[in-house]
Tab-separated table of C-alpha atoms and ligand atoms in Angstrom:
chain	number	residue	atom	x	y	z
K	214	MET	CA	0.045	-0.269	0.026
K	215	GLN	CA	1.303	3.655	-0.830
K	216	ASN	CA	1.751	6.344	1.076
K	217	LEU	CA	2.180	9.011	-2.045
K	218	LYS	CA	-0.181	12.155	-2.235
K	219	GLY	CA	0.837	13.643	-5.530
K	220	LEU	CA	0.726	12.178	-8.796
K	221	ARG	CA	2.380	12.957	-12.161
K	222	ILE	CA	1.367	12.049	-15.893
K	223	VAL	CA	4.222	9.845	-17.747
K	224	GLY	CA	2.960	9.252	-20.871
K	225	THR	CA	0.288	10.363	-23.443
K	226	GLY	CA	-0.872	9.780	-26.156
K	227	HIS	CA	-4.144	9.539	-28.462
K	228	TYR	CA	-5.473	8.520	-31.473
K	229	VAL	CA	-8.529	10.272	-34.123
K	230	PRO	CA	-10.137	8.506	-37.147
K	231	ASP	CA	-8.905	9.546	-40.418
K	232	ASN	CA	-12.083	10.660	-41.374
K	233	VAL	CA	-12.703	14.505	-41.486
K	234	VAL	CA	-15.957	16.124	-42.012
K	235	THR	CA	-15.805	19.829	-42.032
K	236	ASN	CA	-18.880	22.089	-41.293
K	237	ASP	CA	-18.710	22.259	-45.559
K	238	ASP	CA	-19.545	18.811	-45.373
K	239	LEU	CA	-22.669	19.375	-42.399
K	240	SER	CA	-24.325	21.997	-44.586
K	241	LYS	CA	-24.823	19.994	-47.298
K	242	ILE	CA	-26.739	17.173	-44.680
K	243	VAL	CA	-28.402	19.750	-42.595
K	244	ASP	CA	-29.239	23.853	-42.630
K	245	THR	CA	-26.352	24.832	-41.425
K	246	ASN	CA	-23.053	27.224	-43.040
K	247	ASP	CA	-19.225	27.571	-41.969
K	248	GLU	CA	-19.772	30.730	-40.669
K	249	TRP	CA	-22.686	29.789	-37.705
K	250	ILE	CA	-21.135	26.704	-36.529
K	251	THR	CA	-17.762	28.791	-36.598
K	252	SER	CA	-18.646	32.128	-34.710
K	253	ARG	CA	-21.638	30.183	-32.499
K	254	THR	CA	-18.208	27.357	-31.720
K	255	GLY	CA	-15.372	27.545	-33.111
K	256	ILE	CA	-15.839	24.338	-34.745
K	257	LYS	CA	-14.030	23.428	-38.408
K	258	ARG	CA	-13.709	19.931	-38.494
K	259	ARG	CA	-14.847	16.556	-35.953
K	260	HIS	CA	-13.298	13.499	-37.075
K	261	HIS	CA	-15.994	10.591	-37.552
K	262	VAL	CA	-14.683	6.241	-37.245
K	263	ILE	CA	-15.711	5.188	-40.987
K	264	ALA	CA	-15.142	1.354	-39.947
K	265	GLU	CA	-13.357	2.021	-36.566
K	266	LYS	CA	-14.812	0.696	-32.672
K	267	ASN	CA	-14.825	2.911	-29.684
K	268	GLN	CA	-12.008	0.211	-28.593
K	269	ASP	CA	-9.491	0.572	-31.017
K	270	MET	CA	-9.077	4.238	-30.951
K	271	ALA	CA	-9.074	3.258	-26.993
K	272	ILE	CA	-6.432	0.724	-27.910
K	273	ALA	CA	-4.540	2.601	-30.426
K	274	ALA	CA	-4.404	6.097	-27.741
K	275	ALA	CA	-2.886	3.915	-24.880
K	276	LYS	CA	-0.370	2.313	-26.630
K	277	MET	CA	0.718	5.547	-27.711
K	278	ALA	CA	0.969	6.571	-23.870
K	279	LEU	CA	2.341	3.012	-22.773
K	280	GLU	CA	5.578	3.371	-25.375
K	281	ASN	CA	5.560	7.142	-23.874
K	282	ALA	CA	5.727	6.369	-20.590
K	283	GLY	CA	8.287	3.702	-21.815
K	284	ILE	CA	7.286	1.409	-18.062
K	285	ASP	CA	7.040	-2.197	-17.991
K	286	LYS	CA	3.814	-2.888	-18.470
K	287	SER	CA	3.819	-5.238	-15.132
K	288	GLU	CA	3.891	-1.957	-13.018
K	289	LEU	CA	0.468	-1.552	-14.700
K	290	GLY	CA	-1.910	-1.828	-11.136
K	291	VAL	CA	-5.242	-0.069	-12.943
K	292	CYS	CA	-6.338	0.402	-16.216
K	293	ILE	CA	-9.894	2.678	-16.534
K	294	CYS	CA	-11.208	3.991	-19.452
K	295	ALA	CA	-14.116	6.543	-19.469
K	296	THR	CA	-16.465	6.186	-22.183
K	297	VAL	CA	-20.311	6.770	-22.660
K	298	ARG	CA	-20.798	4.005	-25.499
K	299	ALA	CA	-18.700	1.119	-25.263
K	300	ASP	CA	-18.676	-1.279	-27.840
K	301	ASN	CA	-20.198	-4.633	-25.623
K	302	LEU	CA	-21.984	-4.082	-22.458
K	303	THR	CA	-19.279	-6.452	-21.553
K	304	PRO	CA	-16.599	-6.895	-21.407
K	305	SER	CA	-15.448	-3.206	-21.046
K	306	MET	CA	-13.482	-1.379	-22.891
K	307	ALA	CA	-10.777	-1.521	-20.226
K	308	CYS	CA	-10.697	-4.824	-20.210
K	309	MET	CA	-9.875	-5.343	-23.949
K	310	VAL	CA	-7.241	-2.912	-23.907
K	311	GLN	CA	-5.688	-5.028	-21.344
K	312	LYS	CA	-6.797	-8.303	-23.551
K	313	ILE	CA	-5.228	-6.331	-26.490
K	314	LEU	CA	-2.530	-4.510	-25.535
K	315	GLU	CA	-1.278	-7.681	-22.979
K	316	LEU	CA	-1.274	-6.145	-19.335
K	317	PRO	CA	-0.817	-7.456	-16.526
K	318	ASN	CA	-3.634	-10.354	-15.864
K	319	ASN	CA	-4.066	-9.424	-11.685
K	320	ILE	CA	-5.210	-5.812	-12.081
K	321	PRO	CA	-8.514	-4.430	-11.822
K	322	CYS	CA	-9.943	-2.276	-15.719
K	323	PHE	CA	-13.291	-1.146	-15.557
K	324	ASP	CA	-15.201	1.729	-18.048
K	325	ILE	CA	-16.506	4.759	-15.965
K	326	ASN	CA	-19.060	6.930	-17.404
K	327	ALA	CA	-19.087	11.089	-16.454
K	328	ALA	CA	-19.760	12.204	-20.123
K	329	CYS	CA	-17.240	14.875	-20.751
K	330	SER	CA	-16.069	15.051	-17.070
K	331	GLY	CA	-15.209	11.116	-17.826
K	332	PHE	CA	-11.335	11.167	-18.278
K	333	MET	CA	-10.756	13.402	-14.669
K	334	TYR	CA	-13.125	11.006	-12.981
K	335	GLY	CA	-10.836	8.172	-14.356
K	336	VAL	CA	-7.816	10.084	-13.122
K	337	GLN	CA	-9.301	10.333	-9.540
K	338	ALA	CA	-10.281	6.550	-9.648
K	339	ALA	CA	-7.654	5.458	-10.881
K	340	ARG	CA	-5.456	7.532	-8.363
K	341	GLY	CA	-7.136	5.835	-5.621
K	342	MET	CA	-6.924	2.368	-7.196
K	343	LEU	CA	-2.922	2.973	-6.969
K	344	LEU	CA	-3.307	3.935	-3.556
K	345	GLN	CA	-4.370	0.421	-2.232
K	346	SER	CA	-1.790	-0.965	-4.221
K	347	ASP	CA	2.072	-1.720	-4.602
K	348	LYS	CA	2.071	-0.937	-8.452
K	349	LYS	CA	3.124	2.210	-9.160
K	350	TYR	CA	1.355	3.020	-12.322
K	351	GLY	CA	-1.742	3.820	-13.955
K	352	LEU	CA	-3.296	3.650	-17.236
K	353	VAL	CA	-6.615	5.960	-17.894
K	354	ILE	CA	-8.345	6.398	-20.913
K	355	GLY	CA	-11.061	8.204	-22.629
K	356	SER	CA	-12.801	7.381	-25.893
K	357	GLU	CA	-15.898	8.242	-28.242
K	358	THR	CA	-17.542	7.278	-30.773
K	359	LEU	CA	-20.341	10.063	-30.259
K	360	SER	CA	-21.280	9.995	-33.944
K	361	LYS	CA	-22.686	6.997	-33.533
K	362	VAL	CA	-25.413	8.565	-31.006
K	363	LEU	CA	-25.988	11.878	-33.257
K	364	ASP	CA	-28.963	12.257	-35.306
K	365	MET	CA	-28.071	13.984	-38.499
K	366	THR	CA	-30.599	15.847	-38.836
K	367	ASP	CA	-30.751	17.829	-35.493
K	368	ARG	CA	-28.445	20.854	-37.259
K	369	SER	CA	-27.740	21.963	-33.047
K	370	THR	CA	-26.498	18.978	-31.683
K	371	CYS	CA	-24.761	17.273	-34.953
K	372	ILE	CA	-22.328	20.010	-35.759
K	373	LEU	CA	-20.919	20.037	-32.217
K	374	PHE	CA	-19.454	16.499	-31.509
K	375	GLY	CA	-16.384	14.164	-32.727
K	376	ASP	CA	-14.852	10.478	-32.363
K	377	GLY	CA	-11.615	10.326	-30.899
K	378	ALA	CA	-9.834	8.880	-28.094
K	379	GLY	CA	-6.457	10.074	-25.583
K	380	ALA	CA	-4.766	8.361	-22.882
K	381	ALA	CA	-2.007	8.968	-19.866
K	382	VAL	CA	-0.146	6.289	-17.690
K	383	ILE	CA	-0.189	7.826	-14.197
K	384	GLU	CA	2.439	7.654	-11.378
K	385	LEU	CA	1.795	8.601	-7.555
K	386	THR	CA	4.866	10.582	-7.238
K	387	ASP	CA	5.427	13.132	-3.896
K	388	ASP	CA	7.431	15.142	-6.010
K	389	ASN	CA	4.797	16.984	-7.847
K	390	ARG	CA	1.702	18.012	-6.367
K	391	PHE	CA	-1.437	16.840	-7.101
K	392	PHE	CA	-4.968	17.898	-6.713
K	393	SER	CA	-8.849	17.151	-7.530
K	394	VAL	CA	-11.963	18.273	-7.369
K	395	LEU	CA	-14.968	16.232	-9.073
K	396	GLY	CA	-19.020	16.429	-8.353
K	397	SER	CA	-22.862	16.247	-9.991
K	398	LYS	CA	-25.607	17.413	-10.150
K	399	GLY	CA	-28.209	14.861	-11.433
K	400	ASP	CA	-30.356	16.062	-14.431
K	401	ASP	CA	-31.692	14.339	-17.338
K	402	VAL	CA	-33.208	16.704	-19.099
K	403	VAL	CA	-30.570	19.431	-19.772
K	404	LEU	CA	-28.617	16.797	-21.357
K	405	ASN	CA	-28.931	13.642	-22.676
K	406	ILE	CA	-28.394	10.559	-24.549
K	407	PRO	CA	-31.308	8.265	-23.856
K	408	ASN	CA	-30.924	4.153	-24.125
K	409	HIS	CA	-34.304	2.315	-24.229
K	410	ASN	CA	-37.245	2.809	-26.920
K	411	GLY	CA	-35.320	3.250	-29.351
K	412	GLU	CA	-34.148	6.531	-28.833
K	413	ARG	CA	-30.165	6.731	-28.911
K	414	TYR	CA	-29.714	10.633	-30.060
K	415	VAL	CA	-28.182	13.172	-28.208
K	416	ASN	CA	-30.904	15.850	-26.542
K	417	MET	CA	-29.292	19.022	-25.806
K	418	LEU	CA	-30.672	22.055	-24.461
K	419	GLY	CA	-27.784	24.029	-25.499
K	420	SER	CA	-27.603	27.394	-23.541
K	421	ASP	CA	-28.549	25.777	-20.530
K	422	VAL	CA	-25.345	23.779	-20.357
K	423	PHE	CA	-23.770	26.855	-21.750
K	424	LYS	CA	-24.938	28.731	-18.589
K	425	PHE	CA	-24.069	25.585	-16.655
K	426	ALA	CA	-20.605	25.219	-18.190
K	427	VAL	CA	-19.598	29.037	-17.486
K	428	SER	CA	-20.556	28.735	-13.507
K	429	THR	CA	-18.953	25.686	-12.490
K	430	VAL	CA	-15.213	25.637	-14.753
K	431	PRO	CA	-14.399	28.843	-13.145
K	432	LYS	CA	-15.474	27.666	-10.070
K	433	THR	CA	-13.471	24.243	-10.445
K	434	MET	CA	-10.655	26.134	-11.001
K	435	PHE	CA	-11.014	27.914	-8.360
K	436	GLU	CA	-11.406	25.480	-5.788
K	437	LEU	CA	-8.616	23.998	-7.554
K	438	LEU	CA	-6.517	27.334	-6.948
K	439	ASP	CA	-7.339	27.586	-3.295
K	440	MET	CA	-6.234	23.833	-2.935
K	441	ALA	CA	-2.803	24.692	-4.270
K	442	GLU	CA	-2.571	27.393	-2.188
K	443	LEU	CA	-2.389	29.762	-5.613
K	444	THR	CA	-3.686	32.148	-7.501
K	445	ALA	CA	-4.398	32.178	-11.830
K	446	ASP	CA	-1.648	34.021	-12.569
K	447	ASP	CA	0.265	31.062	-11.127
K	448	ILE	CA	-0.401	28.418	-13.618
K	449	ASP	CA	0.970	28.335	-17.027
K	450	LEU	CA	-1.247	26.511	-19.155
K	451	PHE	CA	-5.606	25.786	-19.378
K	452	VAL	CA	-6.633	22.458	-20.652
K	453	CYS	CA	-10.372	22.994	-20.795
K	454	HIS	CA	-12.867	20.411	-22.195
K	455	GLN	CA	-13.139	21.593	-25.845
K	456	ALA	CA	-17.097	21.807	-26.343
K	457	ASN	CA	-17.082	25.701	-27.377
K	458	MET	CA	-14.544	28.257	-27.856
K	459	ARG	CA	-17.056	30.641	-26.418
K	460	ILE	CA	-17.480	28.482	-22.937
K	461	ILE	CA	-13.203	28.838	-22.961
K	462	GLU	CA	-13.262	32.355	-24.130
K	463	SER	CA	-15.622	33.170	-20.857
K	464	VAL	CA	-13.826	31.081	-18.680
K	465	ALA	CA	-11.094	33.125	-19.342
K	466	LYS	CA	-12.245	36.218	-18.831
K	467	LYS	CA	-14.026	35.117	-15.319
K	468	CYS	CA	-10.133	33.827	-14.051
K	469	LYS	CA	-8.964	37.530	-15.676
K	470	GLN	CA	-6.353	35.155	-17.803
K	471	ASN	CA	-4.925	35.677	-21.492
K	472	LEU	CA	-6.761	33.497	-23.874
K	473	ASP	CA	-3.495	32.110	-24.787
K	474	LYS	CA	-3.004	29.854	-22.153
K	475	PHE	CA	-5.692	27.805	-22.746
K	476	TYR	CA	-5.349	25.182	-25.569
K	477	ILE	CA	-7.107	25.233	-28.061
K	478	ASN	CA	-7.797	22.129	-30.491
K	479	LEU	CA	-11.585	22.322	-31.332
K	480	HIS	CA	-11.496	23.743	-34.640
K	481	GLU	CA	-9.874	20.502	-35.383
K	482	TYR	CA	-12.515	17.621	-33.488
K	483	GLY	CA	-14.785	19.324	-32.478
K	484	ASN	CA	-16.063	17.632	-28.924
K	485	THR	CA	-14.889	14.401	-28.317
K	486	SER	CA	-16.082	14.740	-24.625
K	487	SER	CA	-14.324	12.592	-22.199
K	488	ALA	CA	-11.246	12.199	-25.039
K	489	SER	CA	-11.098	15.548	-25.626
K	490	ILE	CA	-8.881	16.768	-22.260
K	491	PRO	CA	-5.976	13.748	-22.701
K	492	ILE	CA	-6.198	14.107	-26.438
K	493	ALA	CA	-5.103	18.248	-25.603
K	494	LEU	CA	-2.721	16.809	-23.779
K	495	SER	CA	-1.111	14.321	-25.610
K	496	GLU	CA	-0.869	16.816	-28.290
K	497	LEU	CA	1.108	19.789	-25.930
K	498	ASN	CA	3.301	16.439	-25.270
K	499	GLU	CA	4.255	15.460	-28.805
K	500	LYS	CA	4.592	19.403	-29.325
K	501	GLY	CA	7.046	19.353	-27.002
K	502	MET	CA	5.116	22.311	-24.959
K	503	LEU	CA	4.252	20.830	-21.688
K	504	LYS	CA	8.001	21.435	-19.288
K	505	PRO	CA	8.806	20.080	-16.195
K	506	GLY	CA	7.591	21.962	-13.326
K	507	MET	CA	4.820	23.541	-15.417
K	508	LYS	CA	1.404	24.065	-13.145
K	509	ILE	CA	-1.723	22.856	-15.127
K	510	ILE	CA	-5.213	22.747	-14.710
K	511	CYS	CA	-7.701	20.704	-16.048
K	512	VAL	CA	-11.354	20.787	-16.236
K	513	GLY	CA	-14.409	19.509	-17.881
K	514	PHE	CA	-17.893	19.103	-17.644
K	515	GLY	CA	-20.850	17.102	-19.083
K	516	GLY	CA	-23.874	15.236	-18.605
K	517	GLY	CA	-24.864	14.001	-15.355
K	518	LEU	CA	-24.563	16.915	-15.228
K	519	THR	CA	-21.170	15.611	-13.982
K	520	TRP	CA	-17.562	18.070	-13.579
K	521	GLY	CA	-14.441	17.081	-12.933
K	522	GLY	CA	-10.772	19.200	-12.795
K	523	ALA	CA	-7.311	18.964	-11.806
K	524	TYR	CA	-4.631	20.722	-10.406
K	525	ILE	CA	-1.509	18.970	-11.878
K	526	GLU	CA	2.145	19.606	-11.885
K	527	TRP	CA	4.185	18.133	-14.998
E	231	COA	N1	-26.524	26.272	-37.552
E	231	COA	C1	-27.563	27.680	-38.614
E	231	COA	N2	-28.184	28.050	-37.624
E	231	COA	C2	-28.951	26.994	-36.094
E	231	COA	C3	-27.979	26.117	-35.713
E	231	COA	C4	-26.542	25.488	-37.021
E	231	COA	N3	-26.213	24.438	-36.942
E	231	COA	N4	-28.288	25.575	-34.810
E	231	COA	C5	-28.803	26.117	-34.142
E	231	COA	N5	-28.951	27.228	-34.818
E	231	COA	C6	-30.256	28.312	-34.536
E	231	COA	C7	-31.060	28.053	-33.766
E	231	COA	O1	-32.362	27.099	-34.592
E	231	COA	C8	-31.677	29.696	-33.845
E	231	COA	O2	-32.744	29.923	-34.814
E	231	COA	P1	-33.888	31.321	-34.390
E	231	COA	O3	-33.215	31.798	-33.524
E	231	COA	O4	-34.780	31.251	-35.583
E	231	COA	O5	-34.961	29.502	-33.508
E	231	COA	C9	-30.321	30.476	-33.771
E	231	COA	O6	-29.331	29.624	-34.412
E	231	COA	C10	-29.737	31.017	-32.379
E	231	COA	O7	-30.009	29.041	-31.424
E	231	COA	P2	-29.707	28.965	-29.668
E	231	COA	O8	-29.787	27.840	-30.024
E	231	COA	O9	-29.754	30.283	-29.236
E	231	COA	O10	-27.524	29.493	-30.064
E	231	COA	P3	-26.826	29.683	-29.070
E	231	COA	O11	-26.072	30.549	-29.556
E	231	COA	O12	-26.961	29.194	-27.934
E	231	COA	O13	-25.864	28.341	-29.710
E	231	COA	C11	-24.697	26.471	-29.511
E	231	COA	C12	-25.709	27.005	-29.764
E	231	COA	C13	-25.599	24.595	-28.673
E	231	COA	C14	-23.207	26.035	-30.108
E	231	COA	C15	-24.343	26.529	-27.950
E	231	COA	O14	-25.643	26.722	-26.892
E	231	COA	C16	-23.437	25.912	-27.232
E	231	COA	O15	-22.657	25.407	-27.703
E	231	COA	N6	-24.323	25.706	-26.162
E	231	COA	C17	-23.550	24.078	-25.267
E	231	COA	C18	-23.153	23.193	-26.311
E	231	COA	C19	-22.175	22.143	-25.520
E	231	COA	O16	-20.835	22.102	-25.179
E	231	COA	N7	-22.300	20.711	-24.889
E	231	COA	C20	-21.830	19.694	-24.922
E	231	COA	C21	-21.525	19.783	-23.214
E	231	COA	S1	-20.574	18.771	-22.844
């Protein structure tokens, strides 16, 4: 059993399908246009699966994260996959990652559903499990095929979401401080994806989700800053859930921070739900933009309603 309080991310990975769907492509299907989508959301493109299963993306992202971490797989103590739409009711996506990547057989592997906050929930859940384990590392994945649950005749939702997967290998440590805030407020009206009576599409009260996000994300950030005894000015990088550019702009304003401290890739991928934060971290890592000692705040929000954030030191 470990007695370490901090956490660090030692490896990252991501995968997005090759198939790109542009705003112009969508304007041929529904009554919309590039100007409307760009100005209201910031999204220009998203990637949708054609042949890939959700688990294929999760496995690809996890493989990249493990290679990036360069760890011995036998030292993994847990594998968690966050998703709202696993390929099977059972086995879980995490168990399929375990099988295909030949992770150790004696560790817990399971999926969680906290919608777009799922990766943040996964990191904290993995941390809790590692504290009870004598293994060093945890693998946390966010992987989503939301294109499968989009009503492509509903212009208010089909423009927003994309598919993809991101993953991180975490390690408990005392050198890198870590704080986490998770919350939920049960609500099936503002945002839902039903799975009964033949219903299976995203339903959303867009402006209510917007209001929820622009109040919850800064609140979560300020709670994390209090825990870390820091101010927003001390933070090097903010990685928010990539749902809407206007939400991120509002958050930056409320935190009195320049927008260039916020990583943004939603123009390329749209909202990839639980995958959005780990995809962003993996891209940042790949581009060499994460330096040792950097102070990072990540915050997600979404269906449930849920929210989750973490203060991380790179
Ligand atoms: N193209 C063109 N017009 C569209 C459109 C589209 N894709 N989608 C909606 N519209 C129209 C609406 O029908 C409405 O027309 P009307 O005034 O004639 O009724 C008008 O645009 C304004 O719609 P509204 O919903 O008020 O727009 P908005 O400025 O609130 O933007 C969202 C809509 C969805 C972009 C915005 O509310 C949002 O991003 N919310 C958060 C959603 C989110 O992040 N969800 C995931 C959370 S994890």
